[in-house]
Amino acid sequence: MISVFGGRFDDDEIKEVSDCIRSHWIGMGKRVEQFEQEFSATQGLSNFLMVDSGSNALYLAIKLLNLPPGSEIILPSFTWVSCAQAVLLNNCTPIFCDVDINTCNTTAEHIQKHITPKTAAIMVVHYAGLPVDMQPILSLGYPVIEDAAHAVDSFIGDKLCGSLGKVGIYSFDAVKNIAVGEGGGITFTDDTLLQQAKKLRYCGIEKSGFQNAQNKNTGRWWEYNISEPFIKMLPTDLSAAMGIAQLKKFKANQQRRKQIWDYYHTAFKNREEIQIPIDAVNHNTHSYFTYLIQAPKRDELAKYLYDKGIYTTLRYHPLHLNAIYNCHYKLANSEILNEKALNIPLHPNLSDTDVEYVANSIIVFFKTNK
Ligand SMILES: Cc1ncc(COP(=O)(O)O)c(C=O)c1O
């Protein structure tokens, strides 16, 4: 089966992870620090911390905003469930807004429709790695959380997506552009938030075991202060070792993603049934995390491809349609995407033959299913 998402792993990962195991330090340690420094340097970030997942990074991001209970946070419905769960777990209320039907990103116009006196923050998602039009959203005057889970290597001018709002998050899960298994990151415009986040990610403790071990000269080095209650979301040196290896091939992987994206664009551009996704424009760049087409007969197409050994999916089932969130409103574009959109395979582990096979199978489906 050709998978829809995936990563490329080889001797680099085997070496870095083996070295980590041989060092007998697999928890959080110097490899996490190295990954934090190298990721920041590659992407031009000044305040960045690794955590154990993008989902937990979202939870931490909202916690850091220190919003009163019951505050409303406006976020797109067309996103991953962690976005809304992080809001609820911080005792705030998720208010879902729609996205633009072409970019799949939310806009200031969609957000504005949901502003109330209880609105306290806005969350945006750079879908697939296409940068959100941030300036009009920042101008609304609320703290902005950027979900840049898809948007490592997506830039708005020279600024990495995730670094324009108050706080931004990244995901390094098993299928992201930098894949470590499970992992995430968080970035801030404000230094004081970095110090607070460092404490919070380790149960609210001010010093980590790694720092203690390096600092044996200070009296009772095993004691610590607990500044506030919080969960543990430490990354490990094992996952950082994966990340260090992934960074070595990051440029090559990104180029491969773009090649595949361009191949699909050329193959589909004259097929009127297939609406192709939008690329970044002007001085912005795209991370090419996923390729989302919109087409009629989507369910039949997905089944046809599955039978031909091609796995596709839809990211995301709109959140406002999930009973748990108890929403009684329509979000027209998100609902259209729910019926017409399909993520097709895009990742650096696909061969040219795979990509041609995927594109041709889609074209043949529409030729025979007019
Ligand atoms: C838009 C978005 N936000 C957040 C996350 C959560 O990231 P993680 O899987 O690292 O917890 C994901 C994961 O797929 C995502 O797609």
Short mmCIF file of C-alpha atoms and ligand atoms in Angstrom, two decimals:
data_model
loop_
_atom_site.label_atom_id
_atom_site.label_comp_id
_atom_site.label_asym_id
_atom_site.label_seq_id
_atom_site.Cartn_x
_atom_site.Cartn_y
_atom_site.Cartn_z
CA MET A 1 0.00 0.00 0.00
CA ILE A 2 1.35 3.46 -0.85
CA SER A 3 0.94 5.51 2.32
CA VAL A 4 -0.48 9.01 2.35
CA PHE A 5 1.98 10.42 4.89
CA GLY A 6 5.43 9.22 5.88
CA GLY A 7 9.06 9.99 6.59
CA ARG A 8 12.43 8.94 5.23
CA PHE A 9 14.75 7.20 7.68
CA ASP A 10 18.12 5.59 7.03
CA ASP A 11 21.59 5.07 8.51
CA ASP A 12 21.66 8.65 9.89
CA GLU A 13 18.78 7.89 12.26
CA ILE A 14 20.19 4.46 13.14
CA LYS A 15 23.56 6.00 14.02
CA GLU A 16 22.23 8.92 16.09
CA VAL A 17 19.78 6.74 18.03
CA SER A 18 22.40 3.98 18.58
CA ASP A 19 24.91 6.57 19.86
CA CYS A 20 22.24 7.85 22.22
CA ILE A 21 21.52 4.36 23.54
CA ARG A 22 25.22 3.64 23.93
CA SER A 23 25.60 6.85 25.93
CA HIS A 24 23.18 5.41 28.52
CA TRP A 25 21.31 8.74 28.64
CA ILE A 26 17.99 8.33 26.83
CA GLY A 27 15.83 10.79 28.78
CA MET A 28 16.04 14.58 28.37
CA GLY A 29 19.66 15.67 28.11
CA LYS A 30 22.26 17.18 25.85
CA ARG A 31 20.69 15.82 22.65
CA VAL A 32 17.49 17.73 23.38
CA GLU A 33 19.58 20.88 23.83
CA GLN A 34 21.43 20.14 20.58
CA PHE A 35 18.17 19.61 18.67
CA GLU A 36 16.74 22.84 20.13
CA GLN A 37 19.82 24.77 19.00
CA GLU A 38 20.06 23.22 15.55
CA PHE A 39 16.33 23.50 14.82
CA SER A 40 16.37 27.15 15.95
CA ALA A 41 19.41 27.90 13.80
CA THR A 42 17.95 26.23 10.68
CA GLN A 43 14.61 27.99 11.05
CA GLY A 44 15.77 31.33 12.48
CA LEU A 45 14.04 31.09 15.87
CA SER A 46 15.33 32.76 19.01
CA ASN A 47 13.08 31.20 21.68
CA PHE A 48 12.35 27.55 21.09
CA LEU A 49 11.76 24.56 23.36
CA MET A 50 11.21 20.93 22.46
CA VAL A 51 8.35 19.08 24.21
CA ASP A 52 6.92 15.59 23.86
CA SER A 53 4.18 16.37 21.29
CA GLY A 54 2.52 19.12 19.30
CA SER A 55 -0.70 18.40 21.20
CA ASN A 56 0.97 19.07 24.55
CA ALA A 57 2.66 22.13 23.09
CA LEU A 58 -0.83 23.49 22.34
CA TYR A 59 -1.93 22.78 25.90
CA LEU A 60 1.16 24.57 27.23
CA ALA A 61 0.72 27.47 24.79
CA ILE A 62 -2.77 28.24 26.07
CA LYS A 63 -1.71 27.79 29.69
CA LEU A 64 1.00 30.42 29.15
CA LEU A 65 -1.59 32.98 28.06
CA ASN A 66 -3.05 32.85 31.59
CA LEU A 67 -6.65 33.45 30.47
CA PRO A 68 -9.54 33.60 32.94
CA PRO A 69 -11.72 30.43 33.02
CA GLY A 70 -14.58 30.64 30.52
CA SER A 71 -12.59 32.73 28.04
CA GLU A 72 -13.45 32.06 24.42
CA ILE A 73 -10.73 31.10 21.96
CA ILE A 74 -11.65 31.30 18.28
CA LEU A 75 -10.09 28.56 16.13
CA PRO A 76 -10.80 26.93 12.77
CA SER A 77 -13.08 23.92 12.74
CA PHE A 78 -10.97 22.41 9.95
CA THR A 79 -8.11 21.27 12.19
CA TRP A 80 -6.84 18.49 14.39
CA VAL A 81 -8.73 17.61 17.56
CA SER A 82 -5.84 18.58 19.89
CA CYS A 83 -6.48 22.24 19.08
CA ALA A 84 -9.95 22.17 20.65
CA GLN A 85 -9.01 19.74 23.43
CA ALA A 86 -6.18 22.06 24.50
CA VAL A 87 -8.69 24.91 24.79
CA LEU A 88 -11.12 22.86 26.88
CA LEU A 89 -8.41 21.41 29.13
CA ASN A 90 -7.40 24.99 29.96
CA ASN A 91 -10.99 25.70 31.09
CA CYS A 92 -11.67 27.90 28.07
CA THR A 93 -14.36 27.54 25.40
CA PRO A 94 -13.52 26.67 21.79
CA ILE A 95 -15.46 28.77 19.27
CA PHE A 96 -15.10 27.35 15.78
CA CYS A 97 -14.78 29.54 12.70
CA ASP A 98 -14.71 28.67 9.01
CA VAL A 99 -11.79 28.57 6.59
CA ASP A 100 -11.29 29.92 3.10
CA ILE A 101 -12.39 27.23 0.64
CA ASN A 102 -9.27 27.63 -1.52
CA THR A 103 -6.49 28.02 1.04
CA CYS A 104 -8.10 25.92 3.82
CA ASN A 105 -6.76 28.58 6.20
CA THR A 106 -8.88 30.82 8.36
CA THR A 107 -9.02 34.55 7.73
CA ALA A 108 -9.66 37.70 9.77
CA GLU A 109 -13.12 37.90 8.15
CA HIS A 110 -14.14 34.44 9.30
CA ILE A 111 -12.75 35.09 12.78
CA GLN A 112 -14.47 38.46 13.16
CA LYS A 113 -17.92 36.85 12.85
CA HIS A 114 -17.35 35.06 16.17
CA ILE A 115 -15.88 37.84 18.31
CA THR A 116 -17.82 38.43 21.55
CA PRO A 117 -16.97 40.22 24.81
CA LYS A 118 -15.60 36.87 26.05
CA THR A 119 -13.12 36.46 23.18
CA ALA A 120 -9.66 36.27 24.71
CA ALA A 121 -7.44 34.70 22.05
CA ILE A 122 -7.31 33.42 18.48
CA MET A 123 -5.74 30.20 17.22
CA VAL A 124 -4.74 29.86 13.58
CA VAL A 125 -3.51 26.78 11.71
CA HIS A 126 -1.15 27.06 8.73
CA TYR A 127 -2.90 24.23 6.86
CA ALA A 128 -0.56 21.95 4.89
CA GLY A 129 2.18 24.53 5.43
CA LEU A 130 0.55 27.33 3.44
CA PRO A 131 1.08 30.48 5.54
CA VAL A 132 -2.05 32.10 6.98
CA ASP A 133 -2.51 35.78 6.08
CA MET A 134 -1.37 36.85 9.55
CA GLN A 135 -1.32 40.65 9.46
CA PRO A 136 -5.12 41.23 9.39
CA ILE A 137 -5.52 38.63 12.16
CA LEU A 138 -2.80 40.16 14.35
CA SER A 139 -4.48 43.54 13.79
CA LEU A 140 -7.64 42.30 15.53
CA GLY A 141 -5.67 42.89 18.73
CA TYR A 142 -5.97 39.51 20.49
CA PRO A 143 -3.12 37.21 21.50
CA VAL A 144 -2.60 34.77 18.62
CA ILE A 145 -1.58 31.14 19.03
CA GLU A 146 -0.12 29.79 15.79
CA ASP A 147 -0.49 26.09 15.18
CA ALA A 148 2.45 25.52 12.87
CA ALA A 149 2.32 21.72 13.20
CA HIS A 150 2.46 21.51 9.39
CA ALA A 151 4.54 24.60 8.88
CA VAL A 152 8.15 23.82 9.75
CA ASP A 153 9.99 25.55 6.87
CA SER A 154 6.99 27.75 5.95
CA PHE A 155 8.00 31.38 6.02
CA ILE A 156 6.17 34.68 5.81
CA GLY A 157 8.92 36.85 4.36
CA ASP A 158 11.88 35.92 6.55
CA LYS A 159 9.79 34.88 9.58
CA LEU A 160 9.01 31.27 10.27
CA CYS A 161 5.30 30.50 10.66
CA GLY A 162 4.76 30.07 14.38
CA SER A 163 6.95 33.04 15.25
CA LEU A 164 4.57 35.91 14.39
CA GLY A 165 1.94 35.52 17.10
CA LYS A 166 2.35 35.44 20.87
CA VAL A 167 3.13 31.74 20.87
CA GLY A 168 3.56 29.10 18.18
CA ILE A 169 3.76 25.34 18.18
CA TYR A 170 5.29 22.62 15.95
CA SER A 171 4.76 18.88 15.66
CA PHE A 172 7.51 16.35 15.02
CA ASP A 173 5.25 13.29 15.11
CA ALA A 174 5.91 10.21 12.99
CA VAL A 175 4.77 11.74 9.68
CA LYS A 176 5.67 15.41 9.91
CA ASN A 177 8.36 17.14 7.85
CA ILE A 178 10.75 16.49 10.75
CA ALA A 179 9.64 13.13 12.17
CA VAL A 180 10.95 11.84 15.49
CA GLY A 181 8.14 9.41 16.45
CA GLU A 182 6.36 11.65 18.93
CA GLY A 183 7.63 15.16 19.58
CA GLY A 184 6.71 18.80 19.41
CA GLY A 185 8.03 22.28 19.97
CA ILE A 186 6.94 25.69 21.16
CA THR A 187 8.22 29.18 20.40
CA PHE A 188 7.52 32.63 21.86
CA THR A 189 8.06 36.24 21.00
CA ASP A 190 8.68 36.92 24.69
CA ASP A 191 11.74 35.62 26.69
CA THR A 192 9.87 35.46 29.97
CA LEU A 193 7.47 32.90 28.50
CA LEU A 194 10.43 30.70 27.56
CA GLN A 195 11.60 30.53 31.18
CA GLN A 196 8.08 29.78 32.40
CA ALA A 197 7.59 27.09 29.75
CA LYS A 198 10.89 25.44 30.75
CA LYS A 199 9.56 25.03 34.28
CA LEU A 200 6.10 23.93 33.26
CA ARG A 201 7.22 21.19 30.87
CA TYR A 202 8.76 19.37 33.87
CA CYS A 203 5.77 19.27 36.27
CA GLY A 204 6.37 22.92 37.25
CA ILE A 205 9.84 22.09 38.65
CA GLU A 206 12.49 24.76 38.24
CA LYS A 207 15.45 22.42 37.53
CA SER A 208 15.61 19.23 35.48
CA GLY A 209 17.46 16.05 36.52
CA PHE A 210 19.92 16.81 33.70
CA GLN A 211 20.71 20.24 35.13
CA ASN A 212 21.10 18.72 38.62
CA ALA A 213 23.53 16.10 37.34
CA GLN A 214 25.68 18.83 35.79
CA ASN A 215 25.72 20.88 38.94
CA LYS A 216 26.96 18.65 41.77
CA ASN A 217 28.90 21.40 43.53
CA THR A 218 25.90 23.19 44.94
CA GLY A 219 24.89 21.83 48.37
CA ARG A 220 21.85 19.55 48.14
CA TRP A 221 21.65 19.38 44.38
CA TRP A 222 18.72 16.95 44.52
CA GLU A 223 16.26 19.50 45.91
CA TYR A 224 14.01 21.62 43.71
CA ASN A 225 11.30 24.25 43.89
CA ILE A 226 7.87 23.54 42.44
CA SER A 227 6.47 26.76 41.09
CA GLU A 228 2.98 25.62 40.02
CA PRO A 229 0.97 22.49 39.27
CA PHE A 230 1.44 21.14 35.77
CA ILE A 231 1.85 17.88 33.87
CA LYS A 232 5.10 16.42 32.51
CA MET A 233 5.81 16.95 28.81
CA LEU A 234 9.55 16.34 28.55
CA PRO A 235 11.06 15.28 25.25
CA THR A 236 13.70 12.53 25.30
CA ASP A 237 17.24 12.34 23.96
CA LEU A 238 16.07 9.36 21.90
CA SER A 239 13.55 11.48 20.03
CA ALA A 240 16.00 14.39 19.84
CA ALA A 241 18.54 11.98 18.29
CA MET A 242 15.96 11.23 15.58
CA GLY A 243 15.43 14.98 15.14
CA ILE A 244 19.18 15.65 14.81
CA ALA A 245 19.40 13.00 12.07
CA GLN A 246 16.28 14.36 10.35
CA LEU A 247 17.76 17.87 10.27
CA LYS A 248 20.74 16.52 8.29
CA LYS A 249 18.47 15.47 5.43
CA PHE A 250 15.86 18.18 5.92
CA LYS A 251 16.77 20.29 2.87
CA ALA A 252 16.83 17.22 0.61
CA ASN A 253 13.48 16.01 2.01
CA GLN A 254 11.93 19.43 1.49
CA GLN A 255 13.14 19.48 -2.11
CA ARG A 256 11.63 16.05 -2.68
CA ARG A 257 8.30 17.19 -1.23
CA LYS A 258 8.29 20.15 -3.60
CA GLN A 259 9.14 17.93 -6.60
CA ILE A 260 6.15 15.70 -5.83
CA TRP A 261 3.90 18.70 -5.29
CA ASP A 262 5.01 20.17 -8.65
CA TYR A 263 4.46 16.82 -10.40
CA TYR A 264 0.86 16.65 -9.13
CA HIS A 265 0.28 20.29 -10.04
CA THR A 266 1.36 19.68 -13.63
CA ALA A 267 -0.53 16.39 -13.90
CA PHE A 268 -3.81 17.84 -12.60
CA LYS A 269 -3.77 21.42 -13.80
CA ASN A 270 -5.86 20.78 -16.93
CA ARG A 271 -8.26 18.32 -15.28
CA GLU A 272 -11.31 20.41 -14.55
CA GLU A 273 -12.76 17.88 -12.04
CA ILE A 274 -9.73 18.25 -9.77
CA GLN A 275 -9.21 21.41 -7.78
CA ILE A 276 -5.54 21.62 -6.85
CA PRO A 277 -4.24 23.27 -3.65
CA ILE A 278 -2.76 26.75 -3.57
CA ASP A 279 0.99 27.36 -3.41
CA ALA A 280 2.58 30.16 -1.37
CA VAL A 281 2.80 33.53 -3.11
CA ASN A 282 4.98 36.65 -2.97
CA HIS A 283 7.77 36.29 -0.42
CA ASN A 284 6.14 33.40 1.44
CA THR A 285 7.20 29.76 1.36
CA HIS A 286 5.26 26.53 1.75
CA SER A 287 6.40 23.39 3.61
CA TYR A 288 4.47 20.98 1.32
CA PHE A 289 3.37 18.85 4.26
CA THR A 290 0.35 17.45 2.42
CA TYR A 291 -1.42 17.68 -0.94
CA LEU A 292 -5.16 18.21 -0.59
CA ILE A 293 -7.27 17.99 -3.72
CA GLN A 294 -10.97 18.83 -3.95
CA ALA A 295 -13.07 16.76 -6.32
CA PRO A 296 -16.57 15.42 -6.93
CA LYS A 297 -17.24 11.72 -6.15
CA ARG A 298 -14.58 11.96 -3.42
CA ASP A 299 -15.70 8.85 -1.53
CA GLU A 300 -15.76 6.72 -4.71
CA LEU A 301 -12.33 8.08 -5.65
CA ALA A 302 -10.88 7.17 -2.23
CA LYS A 303 -12.31 3.64 -2.47
CA TYR A 304 -11.01 3.23 -6.06
CA LEU A 305 -7.52 4.32 -5.00
CA TYR A 306 -7.61 2.07 -1.94
CA ASP A 307 -8.39 -0.90 -4.18
CA LYS A 308 -5.38 0.04 -6.30
CA GLY A 309 -3.10 0.05 -3.24
CA ILE A 310 -3.10 3.82 -2.67
CA TYR A 311 -4.07 5.04 0.79
CA THR A 312 -5.67 8.48 1.02
CA THR A 313 -7.44 10.26 3.85
CA LEU A 314 -9.08 13.50 4.92
CA ARG A 315 -7.37 15.72 7.41
CA TYR A 316 -9.64 16.99 9.00
CA HIS A 317 -13.15 15.96 9.89
CA PRO A 318 -14.43 19.43 10.93
CA LEU A 319 -14.51 19.73 14.69
CA HIS A 320 -17.86 21.54 14.90
CA LEU A 321 -19.50 18.38 13.48
CA ASN A 322 -18.36 16.34 16.51
CA ALA A 323 -21.11 15.96 19.10
CA ILE A 324 -18.71 16.46 22.02
CA TYR A 325 -18.38 20.18 21.19
CA ASN A 326 -22.13 20.68 21.13
CA CYS A 327 -22.17 23.14 18.21
CA HIS A 328 -25.40 24.01 16.48
CA TYR A 329 -24.13 26.17 13.68
CA LYS A 330 -23.02 25.61 10.09
CA LEU A 331 -19.59 26.43 8.72
CA ALA A 332 -20.20 26.15 5.01
CA ASN A 333 -16.67 25.86 3.65
CA SER A 334 -15.51 23.37 6.28
CA GLU A 335 -18.57 21.27 5.42
CA ILE A 336 -17.80 21.43 1.69
CA LEU A 337 -14.25 20.29 2.41
CA ASN A 338 -15.68 17.46 4.49
CA GLU A 339 -17.46 16.20 1.35
CA LYS A 340 -14.96 17.03 -1.40
CA ALA A 341 -11.42 17.11 -0.04
CA LEU A 342 -8.90 14.29 -0.08
CA ASN A 343 -5.25 14.17 1.00
CA ILE A 344 -3.26 12.15 -1.51
CA PRO A 345 0.22 10.68 -0.89
CA LEU A 346 3.02 13.22 -0.47
CA HIS A 347 6.18 12.41 1.47
CA PRO A 348 9.90 12.01 0.75
CA ASN A 349 9.72 8.23 0.79
CA LEU A 350 7.71 8.04 -2.43
CA SER A 351 9.51 6.95 -5.60
CA ASP A 352 8.87 8.63 -8.96
CA THR A 353 6.99 5.49 -9.99
CA ASP A 354 4.73 5.80 -6.92
CA VAL A 355 3.95 9.44 -7.68
CA GLU A 356 3.21 8.75 -11.36
CA TYR A 357 1.02 5.80 -10.37
CA VAL A 358 -0.97 7.95 -7.92
CA ALA A 359 -1.47 10.78 -10.41
CA ASN A 360 -2.38 8.44 -13.29
CA SER A 361 -4.82 6.47 -11.15
CA ILE A 362 -6.66 9.67 -10.22
CA ILE A 363 -6.78 10.82 -13.85
CA VAL A 364 -8.03 7.42 -15.03
CA PHE A 365 -10.74 7.46 -12.33
CA PHE A 366 -12.11 10.74 -13.68
CA LYS A 367 -11.85 9.64 -17.31
CA THR A 368 -13.95 6.57 -16.56
CA ASN A 369 -16.33 8.17 -14.02
CA LYS A 370 -17.60 11.28 -15.77
C1 LIG B 1 -2.81 20.94 12.83
C2 LIG B 1 -2.25 20.06 13.92
N1 LIG B 1 -2.10 20.56 15.15
C3 LIG B 1 -1.60 19.82 16.16
C4 LIG B 1 -1.22 18.52 15.97
C5 LIG B 1 -0.73 17.72 17.11
O1 LIG B 1 0.62 17.32 16.96
P1 LIG B 1 1.15 15.97 17.62
O2 LIG B 1 0.73 14.83 16.75
O3 LIG B 1 2.65 16.14 17.62
O4 LIG B 1 0.60 15.87 18.98
C6 LIG B 1 -1.36 17.95 14.70
C7 LIG B 1 -0.97 16.56 14.46
O5 LIG B 1 -1.23 15.98 13.43
C8 LIG B 1 -1.89 18.73 13.65
O6 LIG B 1 -2.03 18.24 12.41
#
